[in-house]
Amino acid sequence: MNKSMKSFKWLGALLLAAMLVISGCGNNNDGNAAEGNNAAASGDSAAIAKIKERGKLLVGVKYDTRLFGLKDPASGNVEGFDIDISKAIAKHILGDENAIELKEVTSKTRIPMLNNGEIDMVVATMTITEERKKEVDFSDVYFQAGQSLLVKKGSPITGLEDVTKDTKILGSKGATSIKNIKEKVPGVTVLEFDNYQDAFSALKAGQGDALTTDDAILYGMASQDPDFEVVGEPFTDEPYGIAIQKGNSDVVQAVNDTLAELKESGDYDTIYTKWIGKAPAK
Ligand code: GLU
């Protein structure tokens, strides 16, 4: 072997070593080598290991949305469809449905709170959209809603076709509903509130003609006050997904496994019927 061939071999060995080091680091993209290694040994990746180490799941849910996530001011309990789904996920990951801490999110705060690490996931009436997929990852669809309108009984608005540029629509900041209604009725006036409770209070106070969001949320409001009703057919598709920080594919997998288990066992139908009052469409 001549001298130049020898140094060529050395260079090859060095390159190989460098590649091994680089690919090794790539496995721990949160930079915590010890956590990554432990996780690999137990078959989990870093994000699930972190949840297990903490011993509880941090979930962002709505506190003001009847049927999905509503806080009872007297007992302090938060209840709804999204809460029952969250508990099933805690049970799947941690073996205990009560190993969970719920944190209030609104349509506007849920993505920032997820991406700054305050919560492990968002289970909060959140539609899967291409735009949101740029910021977060989503689970499989776990609820199918559609946008509709809530009005005071006797209102001249009986559906989307009655909404004109002169109609005053109320909605919640950060919701798909705001963008959708502006697309459906260009030039329409939309008053945006921080949450749905404030938007509904404004409707009751006569500050607008109709409140718009998902039909399932509007039915929850209508059940609170017999003076209000949901009108017309839903005019968008709002498939709900559970949002997870980008890169935490192990968490997405755990959530999808939970949803599949719930569907297979029939528990999904039980939870759905408990809150929505009818079995899910098949
Ligand atoms: N599902 C719609 C959305 O994700 C409306 C409900 C909400 O604001 O959470 O924006």
Short mmCIF file of C-alpha atoms and ligand atoms in Angstrom, two decimals:
data_model
loop_
_atom_site.label_atom_id
_atom_site.label_comp_id
_atom_site.label_asym_id
_atom_site.label_seq_id
_atom_site.Cartn_x
_atom_site.Cartn_y
_atom_site.Cartn_z
CA MET A 1 0.00 0.00 0.00
CA ASN A 2 1.58 3.30 -0.98
CA LYS A 3 1.57 6.39 1.18
CA SER A 4 -1.29 8.21 -0.58
CA MET A 5 -3.58 5.14 -0.33
CA LYS A 6 -2.86 4.88 3.41
CA SER A 7 -3.82 8.50 4.08
CA PHE A 8 -6.92 7.96 1.95
CA LYS A 9 -7.98 5.08 4.26
CA TRP A 10 -7.36 7.25 7.33
CA LEU A 11 -9.48 9.99 5.90
CA GLY A 12 -12.29 7.45 5.27
CA ALA A 13 -12.12 6.20 8.87
CA LEU A 14 -12.22 9.75 10.20
CA LEU A 15 -15.22 10.60 8.05
CA LEU A 16 -17.06 7.48 9.26
CA ALA A 17 -16.36 8.37 12.90
CA ALA A 18 -17.62 11.91 12.33
CA MET A 19 -20.80 10.60 10.72
CA LEU A 20 -21.47 8.28 13.66
CA VAL A 21 -21.07 11.13 16.15
CA ILE A 22 -23.39 13.39 14.16
CA SER A 23 -26.13 10.77 13.74
CA GLY A 24 -25.87 9.93 17.46
CA CYS A 25 -26.53 13.55 18.40
CA GLY A 26 -29.46 13.72 16.00
CA ASN A 27 -31.41 11.23 18.10
CA ASN A 28 -31.65 13.66 20.98
CA ASN A 29 -33.12 16.67 19.31
CA ASP A 30 -34.05 18.22 22.64
CA GLY A 31 -30.36 18.15 23.54
CA ASN A 32 -30.92 16.07 26.68
CA ALA A 33 -28.68 13.06 26.10
CA ALA A 34 -29.46 11.23 29.35
CA GLU A 35 -33.22 11.49 28.89
CA GLY A 36 -32.95 10.37 25.27
CA ASN A 37 -30.92 7.30 26.19
CA ASN A 38 -33.26 6.24 29.01
CA ALA A 39 -36.18 6.69 26.70
CA ALA A 40 -34.58 4.61 23.97
CA ALA A 41 -33.97 1.81 26.47
CA SER A 42 -37.65 1.70 27.46
CA GLY A 43 -38.87 1.87 23.88
CA ASP A 44 -40.24 5.43 24.19
CA SER A 45 -38.79 8.55 22.70
CA ALA A 46 -38.06 11.73 24.60
CA ALA A 47 -41.46 13.43 24.85
CA ILE A 48 -43.33 10.45 26.29
CA ALA A 49 -40.43 9.77 28.69
CA LYS A 50 -40.73 13.35 29.95
CA ILE A 51 -44.47 12.91 30.62
CA LYS A 52 -43.81 9.63 32.45
CA GLU A 53 -41.04 11.18 34.52
CA ARG A 54 -43.40 14.01 35.52
CA GLY A 55 -46.14 11.49 36.31
CA LYS A 56 -48.94 13.58 34.85
CA LEU A 57 -50.21 14.74 31.50
CA LEU A 58 -50.62 18.49 30.98
CA VAL A 59 -53.58 19.12 28.70
CA GLY A 60 -54.91 22.41 27.34
CA VAL A 61 -58.72 22.41 27.30
CA LYS A 62 -61.51 24.95 27.05
CA TYR A 63 -63.11 26.13 30.31
CA ASP A 64 -66.04 28.00 28.74
CA THR A 65 -67.41 25.58 26.17
CA ARG A 66 -70.40 23.55 27.31
CA LEU A 67 -70.33 19.92 26.12
CA PHE A 68 -66.56 20.03 25.33
CA GLY A 69 -64.76 21.71 28.21
CA LEU A 70 -66.68 23.67 30.83
CA LYS A 71 -65.58 24.65 34.33
CA ASP A 72 -68.24 24.47 36.99
CA PRO A 73 -67.50 27.53 39.14
CA ALA A 74 -69.07 25.90 42.23
CA SER A 75 -67.13 22.63 42.23
CA GLY A 76 -64.13 23.78 40.20
CA ASN A 77 -64.52 20.65 38.04
CA VAL A 78 -63.93 20.89 34.32
CA GLU A 79 -66.14 18.57 32.29
CA GLY A 80 -66.99 17.67 28.72
CA PHE A 81 -66.26 15.52 25.70
CA ASP A 82 -62.69 16.83 25.38
CA ILE A 83 -62.03 16.14 29.06
CA ASP A 84 -63.15 12.50 28.77
CA ILE A 85 -60.90 12.03 25.72
CA SER A 86 -58.00 13.62 27.65
CA LYS A 87 -58.52 11.26 30.59
CA ALA A 88 -58.42 8.25 28.25
CA ILE A 89 -55.08 9.50 26.89
CA ALA A 90 -53.70 9.89 30.44
CA LYS A 91 -54.81 6.35 31.19
CA HIS A 92 -53.12 5.04 28.04
CA ILE A 93 -49.81 6.80 28.69
CA LEU A 94 -49.67 6.74 32.51
CA GLY A 95 -52.09 3.98 33.50
CA ASP A 96 -54.26 6.43 35.47
CA GLU A 97 -56.97 8.67 34.04
CA ASN A 98 -56.50 11.07 36.94
CA ALA A 99 -52.79 11.56 36.28
CA ILE A 100 -53.70 14.74 34.47
CA GLU A 101 -53.55 18.49 34.93
CA LEU A 102 -55.96 20.55 32.88
CA LYS A 103 -54.98 24.07 31.87
CA GLU A 104 -57.33 26.61 30.33
CA VAL A 105 -56.73 27.54 26.72
CA THR A 106 -58.73 29.73 24.36
CA SER A 107 -58.79 29.53 20.58
CA LYS A 108 -56.12 32.22 20.53
CA THR A 109 -53.78 30.95 23.29
CA ARG A 110 -53.75 27.21 22.53
CA ILE A 111 -50.95 27.09 19.91
CA PRO A 112 -48.58 29.47 21.79
CA MET A 113 -49.14 27.56 25.07
CA LEU A 114 -48.39 24.25 23.34
CA ASN A 115 -45.29 25.51 21.59
CA ASN A 116 -43.81 27.15 24.68
CA GLY A 117 -44.09 23.85 26.54
CA GLU A 118 -46.82 24.77 29.07
CA ILE A 119 -48.91 21.81 27.91
CA ASP A 120 -48.24 18.45 26.28
CA MET A 121 -51.28 18.63 24.01
CA VAL A 122 -54.38 20.63 23.09
CA VAL A 123 -57.75 18.87 23.29
CA ALA A 124 -59.96 21.88 22.70
CA THR A 125 -62.46 21.85 19.80
CA MET A 126 -59.54 22.48 17.45
CA THR A 127 -59.97 22.03 13.72
CA ILE A 128 -57.16 20.42 11.75
CA THR A 129 -56.15 22.93 9.06
CA GLU A 130 -53.23 23.15 6.62
CA GLU A 131 -52.30 26.52 8.09
CA ARG A 132 -52.13 25.15 11.65
CA LYS A 133 -50.17 22.12 10.46
CA LYS A 134 -47.29 24.50 9.76
CA GLU A 135 -47.08 25.18 13.51
CA VAL A 136 -48.23 21.96 15.22
CA ASP A 137 -48.81 18.28 14.52
CA PHE A 138 -52.27 16.72 14.76
CA SER A 139 -53.67 13.37 15.79
CA ASP A 140 -56.26 11.55 13.72
CA VAL A 141 -59.70 13.20 13.58
CA TYR A 142 -61.61 12.56 16.83
CA PHE A 143 -64.76 14.66 16.24
CA GLN A 144 -66.52 15.99 13.17
CA ALA A 145 -68.14 19.42 13.44
CA GLY A 146 -69.26 22.11 10.98
CA GLN A 147 -69.64 25.87 11.29
CA SER A 148 -73.10 27.29 11.90
CA LEU A 149 -74.95 30.31 13.30
CA LEU A 150 -76.63 31.03 16.64
CA VAL A 151 -79.31 33.72 16.73
CA LYS A 152 -82.02 35.03 19.02
CA LYS A 153 -85.29 33.23 18.27
CA GLY A 154 -87.35 35.20 15.75
CA SER A 155 -84.25 36.64 14.06
CA PRO A 156 -84.57 37.33 10.31
CA ILE A 157 -81.37 35.29 9.91
CA THR A 158 -82.32 31.68 9.21
CA GLY A 159 -79.06 30.53 7.64
CA LEU A 160 -75.87 31.67 5.91
CA GLU A 161 -77.87 32.95 2.92
CA ASP A 162 -79.35 35.71 5.13
CA VAL A 163 -75.95 37.00 6.24
CA THR A 164 -75.01 40.16 4.35
CA LYS A 165 -72.38 42.85 4.58
CA ASP A 166 -74.63 44.67 7.03
CA THR A 167 -74.92 41.72 9.43
CA LYS A 168 -72.93 42.00 12.64
CA ILE A 169 -71.33 38.65 13.42
CA LEU A 170 -69.73 37.72 16.76
CA GLY A 171 -66.92 35.20 17.17
CA SER A 172 -63.85 34.16 19.11
CA LYS A 173 -60.30 35.32 18.29
CA GLY A 174 -58.11 32.63 16.76
CA ALA A 175 -61.05 30.50 15.58
CA THR A 176 -61.34 29.19 12.02
CA SER A 177 -64.93 30.52 12.09
CA ILE A 178 -63.79 34.15 11.78
CA LYS A 179 -61.76 33.54 8.64
CA ASN A 180 -64.46 31.28 7.16
CA ILE A 181 -67.32 33.76 7.57
CA LYS A 182 -65.19 36.56 6.08
CA GLU A 183 -64.55 34.33 3.07
CA LYS A 184 -68.21 33.34 2.70
CA VAL A 185 -69.53 36.90 3.07
CA PRO A 186 -66.86 39.39 1.97
CA GLY A 187 -67.11 42.68 3.81
CA VAL A 188 -69.17 41.32 6.71
CA THR A 189 -68.56 42.97 10.09
CA VAL A 190 -67.09 40.58 12.65
CA LEU A 191 -66.63 41.43 16.33
CA GLU A 192 -63.94 39.23 17.85
CA PHE A 193 -63.94 38.30 21.55
CA ASP A 194 -61.26 36.64 23.71
CA ASN A 195 -63.43 33.57 24.35
CA TYR A 196 -66.87 32.11 23.64
CA GLN A 197 -68.37 33.13 26.96
CA ASP A 198 -67.75 36.80 26.15
CA ALA A 199 -69.06 36.33 22.60
CA PHE A 200 -72.28 34.72 23.87
CA SER A 201 -72.75 37.47 26.49
CA ALA A 202 -72.41 40.02 23.69
CA LEU A 203 -75.05 38.23 21.61
CA LYS A 204 -77.41 38.19 24.60
CA ALA A 205 -76.77 41.90 25.12
CA GLY A 206 -77.78 42.57 21.52
CA GLN A 207 -74.32 43.66 20.38
CA GLY A 208 -74.54 41.52 17.26
CA ASP A 209 -76.97 39.65 15.01
CA ALA A 210 -75.46 36.16 15.13
CA LEU A 211 -72.66 34.24 16.81
CA THR A 212 -70.72 31.91 14.57
CA THR A 213 -68.64 28.86 15.42
CA ASP A 214 -68.98 25.07 15.25
CA ASP A 215 -72.52 23.71 15.46
CA ALA A 216 -71.64 21.42 18.40
CA ILE A 217 -70.46 24.42 20.44
CA LEU A 218 -73.53 26.46 19.46
CA TYR A 219 -75.88 23.65 20.55
CA GLY A 220 -74.19 23.79 23.95
CA MET A 221 -74.95 27.53 24.16
CA ALA A 222 -78.54 27.11 22.95
CA SER A 223 -79.14 24.51 25.67
CA GLN A 224 -78.21 27.17 28.24
CA ASP A 225 -80.74 29.72 27.05
CA PRO A 226 -84.07 28.87 25.37
CA ASP A 227 -84.19 32.32 23.74
CA PHE A 228 -81.46 31.29 21.29
CA GLU A 229 -81.32 28.75 18.46
CA VAL A 230 -78.96 27.30 15.89
CA VAL A 231 -80.12 28.08 12.34
CA GLY A 232 -79.36 26.78 8.86
CA GLU A 233 -77.13 23.95 7.72
CA PRO A 234 -73.47 23.75 8.72
CA PHE A 235 -71.45 25.49 5.99
CA THR A 236 -67.89 24.21 6.64
CA ASP A 237 -66.15 21.00 7.69
CA GLU A 238 -64.39 21.22 11.04
CA PRO A 239 -62.61 17.96 11.77
CA TYR A 240 -61.19 18.16 15.30
CA GLY A 241 -57.68 16.93 16.02
CA ILE A 242 -55.51 16.84 19.13
CA ALA A 243 -52.56 19.19 18.64
CA ILE A 244 -49.07 18.17 19.70
CA GLN A 245 -45.76 20.01 19.47
CA LYS A 246 -43.97 19.33 16.20
CA GLY A 247 -41.38 16.57 16.44
CA ASN A 248 -43.13 14.68 19.26
CA SER A 249 -44.21 11.85 17.00
CA ASP A 250 -44.21 9.42 19.94
CA VAL A 251 -46.97 11.48 21.57
CA VAL A 252 -48.97 11.62 18.33
CA GLN A 253 -48.67 7.83 18.13
CA ALA A 254 -49.83 7.37 21.75
CA VAL A 255 -52.85 9.62 21.12
CA ASN A 256 -53.76 7.80 17.89
CA ASP A 257 -53.44 4.44 19.67
CA THR A 258 -55.76 5.72 22.42
CA LEU A 259 -58.34 6.90 19.87
CA ALA A 260 -58.21 3.54 18.07
CA GLU A 261 -58.65 1.69 21.38
CA LEU A 262 -61.60 3.90 22.35
CA LYS A 263 -63.30 3.23 19.03
CA GLU A 264 -62.68 -0.49 19.19
CA SER A 265 -63.93 -0.89 22.76
CA GLY A 266 -67.09 1.16 22.15
CA ASP A 267 -66.01 3.69 24.79
CA TYR A 268 -65.79 6.39 22.10
CA ASP A 269 -69.51 5.94 21.32
CA THR A 270 -70.34 6.02 25.03
CA ILE A 271 -68.45 9.30 25.54
CA TYR A 272 -69.95 10.80 22.36
CA THR A 273 -73.51 9.89 23.32
CA LYS A 274 -73.00 11.13 26.88
CA TRP A 275 -72.16 14.67 25.70
CA ILE A 276 -73.72 15.03 22.23
CA GLY A 277 -76.93 13.21 23.05
CA LYS A 278 -76.85 10.87 20.06
CA ALA A 279 -74.55 8.19 18.64
CA PRO A 280 -71.83 9.35 16.21
CA ALA A 281 -72.63 9.04 12.49
CA LYS A 282 -70.96 5.92 11.06
N1 GLU B 1 -63.13 24.41 15.54
C1 GLU B 1 -62.91 25.79 15.30
C2 GLU B 1 -61.47 26.17 15.48
O1 GLU B 1 -60.66 25.35 15.73
C3 GLU B 1 -63.81 26.68 16.14
C4 GLU B 1 -63.84 26.30 17.59
C5 GLU B 1 -62.78 26.98 18.41
O2 GLU B 1 -62.62 28.19 18.30
O3 GLU B 1 -62.11 26.28 19.19
O4 GLU B 1 -61.09 27.28 15.38
#
